[in-house]
Structure formats: C-alpha cells, structure tokens
Backbone as ProteinMPNN parsed JSONL, in Angstrom:
{"seq_chain_A": "MASYLKRNKLGKYNEEEMADLAKQKEQKEAQEKCLIDCQGMVEGARCEVSVMGQMTRRATVRFVGNVHFQSGWWVGVEYDEPTGKNDGSVGGQRYFTCQEKYGGFVKPNALKVGDFPPEELFSDDEM", "coords_chain_A": {"N_chain_A": [[28.069, -86.227, -79.858], [30.052, -84.748, -78.502], [32.272, -85.627, -79.854], [31.831, -84.721, -82.384], [31.968, -81.952, -82.001], [34.709, -81.724, -81.125], [35.976, -82.683, -83.398], [35.322, -80.79, -85.289], [36.243, -78.51, -84.151], [34.647, -76.741, -82.437], [32.84, -74.652, -80.116], [33.862, -75.287, -76.791], [36.062, -76.586, -77.696], [37.364, -75.068, -79.488], [40.261, -73.558, -79.53], [41.249, -70.998, -80.07], [38.887, -69.391, -79.919], [38.186, -69.8, -77.268], [40.429, -68.712, -76.068], [40.147, -65.976, -76.841], [37.701, -65.411, -75.475], [38.599, -65.627, -72.812], [40.467, -63.65, -72.675], [38.8, -61.37, -73.133], [37.273, -61.559, -70.786], [39.217, -61.038, -68.898], [39.91, -58.353, -69.571], [37.418, -57.108, -68.998], [37.188, -57.486, -66.277], [39.482, -56.014, -65.438], [38.692, -53.465, -66.313], [36.472, -53.123, -64.565], [37.813, -53.107, -62.113], [39.383, -50.79, -62.376], [37.431, -48.862, -62.473], [36.445, -49.088, -59.899], [38.658, -48.224, -58.389], [39.196, -45.621, -59.484], [36.907, -44.177, -59.04], [36.742, -44.142, -56.244], [35.537, -46.216, -54.742], [34.987, -47.322, -51.819], [34.712, -48.982, -48.67], [32.104, -47.616, -46.746], [31.71, -45.33, -48.242], [29.394, -43.014, -49.67], [26.738, -43.477, -52.091], [25.005, -43.513, -55.258], [22.803, -45.804, -56.746], [22.246, -47.005, -59.854], [20.324, -49.073, -61.544], [19.347, -50.593, -64.445], [15.902, -50.298, -65.348], [15.055, -49.926, -62.878], [14.353, -47.651, -60.093], [16.483, -44.946, -59.188], [18.514, -45.382, -56.42], [19.737, -44.581, -53.123], [22.684, -45.379, -51.188], [25.08, -46.99, -49.032], [28.414, -47.952, -49.505], [29.428, -51.166, -48.62], [30.96, -53.381, -49.137], [33.575, -54.457, -51.275], [34.778, -56.356, -53.85], [35.567, -59.62, -54.957], [33.156, -62.174, -55.404], [31.511, -65.334, -54.413], [29.408, -66.17, -56.009], [29.275, -65.155, -58.583], [31.385, -64.135, -61.33], [33.971, -61.732, -61.554], [34.24, -58.225, -60.446], [32.431, -56.977, -57.689], [30.185, -54.849, -55.882], [29.101, -54.482, -52.644], [26.208, -53.123, -51.159], [24.42, -51.186, -48.762], [21.345, -50.351, -48.748], [19.427, -47.155, -48.311], [16.85, -47.553, -47.794], [14.442, -50.236, -47.436], [14.881, -51.789, -49.916], [16.428, -53.765, -50.921], [17.875, -57.089, -51.543], [18.844, -58.821, -49.787], [20.716, -59.491, -46.627], [23.358, -58.869, -46.635], [24.48, -61.232, -47.052], [24.907, -64.088, -49.183], [23.734, -67.162, -50.315], [24.577, -68.433, -48.008], [27.1, -67.363, -47.518], [28.661, -64.745, -45.891], [29.215, -61.318, -46.56], [28.995, -58.759, -45.7], [27.248, -56.932, -43.047], [23.891, -56.075, -42.488], [20.463, -54.938, -42.04], [17.789, -57.123, -42.958], [16.683, -57.198, -46.206], [17.88, -54.792, -46.877], [20.275, -55.0, -48.061], [22.429, -55.408, -50.982], [24.006, -56.424, -54.041], [25.88, -55.095, -56.591], [27.164, -54.36, -59.898], [30.215, -52.503, -60.571], [29.823, -50.479, -62.509], [27.207, -49.603, -62.086], [27.241, -47.891, -60.115], [27.484, -44.624, -58.565], [29.711, -42.759, -56.946], [29.67, -40.32, -54.34], [28.67, -37.225, -52.754], [26.008, -38.01, -51.314], [23.556, -37.527, -49.351], [21.563, -39.298, -47.021], [18.252, -40.025, -47.89], [15.21, -38.736, -46.721], [12.171, -40.254, -46.246], [9.741, -39.318, -45.325], [9.804, -36.38, -44.982], [9.26, -33.185, -43.453], [9.184, -31.063, -45.246], [7.776, -31.647, -47.516], [5.108, -31.479, -46.985]], "CA_chain_A": [[27.999, -84.838, -79.929], [31.31, -84.143, -78.149], [33.21, -86.045, -80.895], [31.52, -83.745, -83.529], [32.513, -80.676, -81.541], [36.12, -81.839, -81.179], [36.477, -82.832, -84.803], [35.089, -79.49, -85.984], [36.769, -77.455, -83.352], [33.58, -75.902, -82.023], [32.576, -74.453, -78.724], [34.963, -75.266, -75.922], [37.133, -77.294, -78.303], [38.029, -74.104, -80.348], [41.228, -72.943, -78.669], [41.267, -69.528, -80.345], [37.686, -68.771, -79.404], [38.333, -69.862, -75.84], [41.542, -67.695, -75.625], [39.552, -64.746, -76.949], [36.779, -65.274, -74.304], [39.337, -65.464, -71.55], [41.074, -62.271, -72.838], [37.655, -60.472, -72.934], [36.923, -61.584, -69.383], [40.319, -60.371, -68.174], [39.739, -56.943, -69.849], [36.308, -56.589, -68.374], [37.523, -57.402, -64.814], [40.379, -54.893, -65.309], [37.884, -52.2, -66.394], [35.767, -52.988, -63.328], [38.807, -52.711, -61.006], [39.799, -49.431, -62.554], [36.245, -48.057, -62.171], [36.365, -48.997, -58.488], [39.746, -47.443, -57.886], [39.108, -44.276, -59.941], [35.701, -43.543, -58.385], [36.933, -44.165, -54.805], [34.536, -47.092, -54.131], [35.615, -47.897, -50.642], [33.705, -49.164, -47.632], [31.643, -46.41, -46.017], [31.395, -44.28, -49.238], [27.987, -42.926, -50.157], [26.62, -43.646, -53.507], [23.64, -43.73, -55.906], [22.743, -47.042, -57.523], [21.322, -46.82, -60.931], [20.192, -50.361, -62.284], [18.325, -50.441, -65.55], [14.621, -50.859, -65.044], [14.669, -49.6, -61.418], [14.526, -46.324, -59.656], [17.779, -44.681, -58.588], [18.435, -45.513, -54.997], [20.945, -44.165, -52.38], [23.156, -46.433, -50.387], [26.444, -46.923, -48.502], [29.28, -49.118, -49.902], [29.802, -52.02, -47.472], [31.898, -54.42, -49.574], [34.133, -54.319, -52.599], [35.68, -57.46, -54.159], [35.049, -60.764, -55.727], [32.182, -62.997, -54.655], [31.501, -66.78, -54.868], [28.213, -66.515, -56.815], [29.431, -64.618, -59.903], [32.678, -63.733, -61.569], [34.254, -60.268, -61.678], [34.263, -57.335, -59.264], [31.117, -56.619, -57.192], [30.1, -53.923, -54.782], [27.952, -54.734, -51.818], [25.711, -51.878, -50.689], [23.406, -51.157, -47.857], [20.403, -49.274, -49.16], [18.822, -46.406, -47.256], [15.44, -48.053, -47.619], [14.35, -51.714, -47.546], [14.643, -52.191, -51.403], [17.398, -54.733, -51.351], [17.526, -58.557, -51.741], [19.526, -59.679, -48.717], [21.19, -58.841, -45.469], [24.737, -58.864, -46.843], [24.97, -62.627, -47.274], [24.326, -64.719, -50.29], [24.048, -68.504, -50.33], [25.315, -68.799, -46.743], [28.399, -66.639, -47.421], [28.466, -63.351, -45.424], [30.145, -60.388, -47.128], [28.838, -57.574, -44.828], [26.047, -57.081, -42.179], [22.905, -55.102, -42.49], [19.109, -55.427, -41.909], [17.166, -57.966, -43.97], [16.141, -56.387, -47.379], [18.642, -53.508, -47.114], [21.522, -55.235, -48.733], [22.399, -55.795, -52.421], [25.283, -56.506, -54.822], [25.756, -54.53, -57.998], [28.418, -54.202, -60.666], [30.767, -51.134, -60.372], [29.303, -49.468, -63.457], [25.874, -49.241, -61.691], [27.277, -46.994, -58.925], [28.074, -43.306, -58.594], [30.121, -42.36, -55.661], [29.61, -38.894, -54.231], [28.086, -36.683, -51.502], [24.641, -38.311, -51.369], [23.01, -37.655, -48.018], [20.444, -40.194, -46.872], [16.944, -39.392, -48.243], [14.187, -38.985, -45.736], [11.015, -40.599, -46.998], [8.586, -38.45, -44.958], [10.251, -35.134, -44.444], [8.219, -32.145, -43.26], [9.277, -30.19, -46.3], [6.915, -32.065, -48.562], [3.773, -31.321, -46.524]], "C_chain_A": [[29.437, -84.218, -79.686], [32.375, -84.485, -79.244], [33.104, -85.078, -82.097], [32.124, -82.413, -83.201], [34.003, -80.683, -81.618], [36.609, -81.884, -82.633], [36.34, -81.559, -85.607], [35.617, -78.295, -85.288], [35.764, -76.37, -82.996], [33.442, -75.772, -80.568], [33.866, -74.499, -77.878], [36.243, -75.95, -76.502], [37.862, -76.348, -79.279], [38.909, -73.232, -79.486], [41.292, -71.366, -78.862], [40.107, -68.863, -79.77], [37.751, -68.723, -77.861], [39.354, -68.819, -75.3], [40.942, -66.292, -75.779], [38.564, -64.421, -75.796], [37.547, -64.944, -73.146], [39.99, -64.097, -71.513], [40.013, -61.267, -72.576], [37.294, -60.352, -71.48], [37.969, -60.908, -68.564], [40.178, -58.801, -68.354], [38.555, -56.377, -69.109], [36.533, -56.507, -66.891], [38.518, -56.276, -64.576], [39.599, -53.551, -65.463], [37.11, -52.019, -65.128], [36.674, -52.543, -62.14], [39.166, -51.333, -61.157], [38.74, -48.518, -62.17], [36.187, -47.94, -60.602], [37.453, -48.183, -57.887], [39.574, -45.95, -58.285], [37.964, -43.508, -59.266], [35.769, -43.484, -56.872], [35.814, -45.024, -54.113], [35.116, -47.877, -53.078], [34.435, -48.047, -49.591], [33.381, -47.885, -46.927], [31.359, -45.221, -46.974], [29.961, -44.243, -49.526], [27.875, -42.985, -51.609], [25.169, -43.674, -53.935], [23.794, -44.94, -56.772], [21.77, -46.829, -58.625], [21.296, -48.228, -61.794], [19.106, -50.191, -63.301], [16.959, -51.057, -65.149], [14.196, -50.564, -63.644], [14.947, -48.145, -61.101], [15.968, -46.178, -59.088], [17.634, -44.746, -57.154], [19.793, -45.08, -54.34], [21.318, -45.271, -51.414], [24.517, -46.088, -49.853], [27.138, -48.083, -48.966], [29.659, -49.879, -48.625], [30.784, -53.057, -47.756], [32.369, -54.154, -50.992], [35.039, -55.526, -52.873], [35.005, -58.504, -54.974], [34.114, -61.556, -54.748], [32.112, -64.408, -55.253], [30.362, -67.068, -55.855], [28.329, -66.001, -58.297], [30.895, -64.178, -60.064], [32.784, -62.194, -61.609], [34.156, -59.575, -60.329], [32.791, -56.966, -58.891], [31.202, -55.613, -56.046], [28.891, -54.27, -53.958], [27.559, -53.405, -51.225], [24.589, -52.096, -49.652], [22.531, -49.91, -48.16], [19.802, -48.425, -47.983], [17.406, -46.873, -46.852], [15.406, -49.585, -47.846], [13.976, -52.145, -48.972], [15.661, -53.142, -51.838], [16.923, -56.139, -51.406], [17.977, -59.333, -50.61], [19.919, -58.828, -47.515], [22.715, -58.82, -45.492], [25.325, -60.236, -46.996], [24.228, -63.241, -48.514], [24.744, -66.256, -50.266], [24.919, -68.974, -49.122], [26.682, -68.123, -46.56], [28.15, -65.172, -46.981], [29.6, -62.444, -45.949], [30.12, -59.051, -46.234], [27.499, -57.797, -44.018], [25.214, -55.903, -42.291], [21.54, -55.685, -42.236], [18.684, -56.175, -43.17], [16.495, -56.993, -44.941], [16.773, -55.055, -47.581], [19.894, -53.731, -47.926], [21.341, -55.66, -50.215], [23.806, -55.771, -52.986], [25.025, -56.025, -56.226], [27.16, -54.442, -58.681], [28.938, -52.79, -60.486], [30.146, -50.119, -61.307], [27.895, -49.004, -63.09], [25.991, -48.215, -60.504], [27.931, -45.689, -59.289], [28.385, -42.865, -57.276], [30.13, -40.882, -55.5], [28.972, -38.463, -52.871], [26.53, -36.882, -51.679], [24.048, -38.516, -49.989], [21.831, -38.563, -48.026], [19.11, -39.417, -47.166], [16.006, -39.668, -47.103], [12.955, -39.153, -46.434], [9.871, -39.607, -46.579], [9.031, -37.204, -44.217], [9.139, -34.133, -44.341], [8.099, -31.14, -44.483], [8.205, -30.419, -47.41], [5.479, -31.827, -48.236], [3.248, -29.953, -46.699]], "O_chain_A": [[29.944, -83.384, -80.436], [33.271, -83.681, -79.5], [34.094, -84.685, -82.715], [32.745, -81.795, -84.065], [34.569, -79.722, -82.139], [37.55, -81.186, -83.01], [37.144, -81.282, -86.497], [35.466, -77.172, -85.768], [36.021, -75.191, -83.238], [33.861, -76.655, -79.82], [34.846, -73.831, -78.208], [37.32, -75.904, -75.908], [38.874, -76.747, -79.856], [38.445, -72.315, -78.809], [41.377, -70.595, -77.906], [40.275, -67.813, -79.15], [37.405, -67.712, -77.249], [39.162, -68.176, -74.269], [41.197, -65.454, -74.915], [38.586, -63.328, -75.229], [37.182, -63.986, -72.465], [40.064, -63.459, -70.463], [40.279, -60.328, -71.825], [37.04, -59.263, -70.967], [37.628, -60.24, -67.588], [40.317, -58.051, -67.388], [38.644, -55.252, -68.616], [36.104, -55.532, -66.274], [38.4, -55.61, -63.548], [39.896, -52.601, -64.739], [37.052, -50.903, -64.611], [36.296, -51.714, -61.312], [39.274, -50.649, -60.139], [39.022, -47.469, -61.589], [35.923, -46.866, -60.06], [37.192, -47.477, -56.913], [39.805, -45.088, -57.437], [38.087, -42.319, -58.972], [34.926, -42.831, -56.256], [35.245, -44.639, -53.091], [35.674, -48.951, -53.302], [33.403, -47.376, -49.637], [34.281, -47.137, -46.545], [30.816, -44.207, -46.535], [29.319, -45.289, -49.628], [28.796, -42.594, -52.327], [24.249, -43.83, -53.131], [24.802, -45.095, -57.461], [20.605, -46.51, -58.389], [22.166, -48.453, -62.634], [18.034, -49.672, -62.988], [16.893, -52.191, -64.675], [13.085, -50.912, -63.247], [15.719, -47.493, -61.804], [16.566, -47.133, -58.592], [16.664, -44.19, -56.638], [20.85, -45.21, -54.957], [20.47, -45.995, -50.892], [25.065, -45.031, -50.165], [26.588, -49.181, -48.878], [30.155, -49.286, -47.667], [31.409, -53.604, -46.848], [31.598, -53.665, -51.818], [36.021, -55.693, -52.149], [33.977, -58.265, -55.607], [34.277, -61.581, -53.528], [32.553, -64.668, -56.372], [30.362, -68.127, -56.483], [27.534, -66.404, -59.145], [31.57, -63.883, -59.078], [31.78, -61.485, -61.688], [34.017, -60.187, -59.27], [32.006, -56.67, -59.792], [32.204, -55.558, -55.333], [27.779, -54.351, -54.48], [28.422, -52.624, -50.825], [23.895, -53.112, -49.698], [22.849, -48.746, -47.915], [19.688, -48.895, -46.851], [16.896, -46.615, -45.762], [16.345, -50.124, -48.432], [12.937, -52.76, -49.211], [15.798, -53.358, -53.043], [15.722, -56.399, -51.329], [17.528, -60.468, -50.447], [19.543, -57.664, -47.38], [23.321, -58.757, -44.422], [26.545, -60.389, -47.063], [23.076, -62.913, -48.799], [25.929, -66.581, -50.206], [25.838, -69.783, -49.25], [27.334, -68.313, -45.534], [27.461, -64.444, -47.695], [30.781, -62.761, -45.802], [31.134, -58.368, -46.088], [26.747, -58.732, -44.294], [25.724, -54.786, -42.205], [21.447, -56.912, -42.215], [19.149, -55.9, -44.276], [15.81, -56.064, -44.514], [16.279, -54.247, -48.367], [20.505, -52.785, -48.423], [20.302, -56.174, -50.629], [24.694, -55.134, -52.418], [24.116, -56.466, -56.928], [28.189, -54.455, -58.006], [28.117, -51.903, -60.254], [29.96, -48.97, -60.906], [27.4, -48.074, -63.727], [24.982, -47.748, -59.975], [28.791, -45.615, -60.166], [27.482, -42.597, -56.484], [30.555, -40.187, -56.422], [28.781, -39.287, -51.978], [25.852, -35.971, -52.155], [24.052, -39.648, -49.505], [21.121, -38.586, -49.031], [18.926, -38.287, -46.713], [16.019, -40.774, -46.562], [12.613, -38.27, -47.22], [9.131, -39.132, -47.441], [8.715, -36.981, -43.048], [8.158, -34.224, -45.079], [7.07, -30.496, -44.688], [7.809, -29.494, -48.121], [4.645, -31.955, -49.132], [2.102, -29.682, -46.341]]}, "name": "protein", "num_of_chains": 1, "seq": "MASYLKRNKLGKYNEEEMADLAKQKEQKEAQEKCLIDCQGMVEGARCEVSVMGQMTRRATVRFVGNVHFQSGWWVGVEYDEPTGKNDGSVGGQRYFTCQEKYGGFVKPNALKVGDFPPEELFSDDEM"}
C-alpha cells in the first residue's frame, strides 16, 4: 500500500498537498491568535461560551495558550456552574485549577469576552 501511495504521490507522499495543509494550519493558528489578542482574552476576563449544540454559558478565562492534547490555540475557562468536563487538567497535565466539573477548554471562536456578571441560578427576582 505504501509503495502505491509513493508511486502515485498520494496522501502524505504528495508534497504539494502536505505543504498546502501545513499552510492552512499556520493560517488557522494565526487567526486564532489574532482573535485572542483582539478580544482581550486574558486570564481573569469574563466571557460567554457559545458551543454549537449547547446552551450559552458564562465563565472566567483561566488559561490561554497551546495544549498537549490538540493543536492550535485554546482557552481554558472556569464555568460559573458545574457544566464543565474537568478541573483544569487534562490527561495528567494541569493548566489551571478549579473545582471538578467547572473547567473546560474551548477554541477562541467560541468565546465572547465582555462584562458578563456571574448568573445566579436561584435569585429572588424570579419568584
């Protein structure tokens, strides 16, 4: 199979295709970094997280950078409610600290930084 791919310059043996994929990856990471810088995604910033298929949730930015489990830029958040997947660590690597089920990692395009006060689940106003 590998000899067929090499002979026909397919898959990883197609240098042009591999160069295009590398260039696309670089561009995507540059866009993510620009989004982080332009929106002011810094540790301690309040944000809303909008992930497709899930309700919008409020959180605080706790980490911004590259992670070991995926390529590209990621933002670690501490949710206001226990709707996360971790405690700020993934696969034994700690990126930030929070309570279990309050942490999560999202791509920068899923965040909107702004003045988002913590929501109170059981406020007296709703009664």
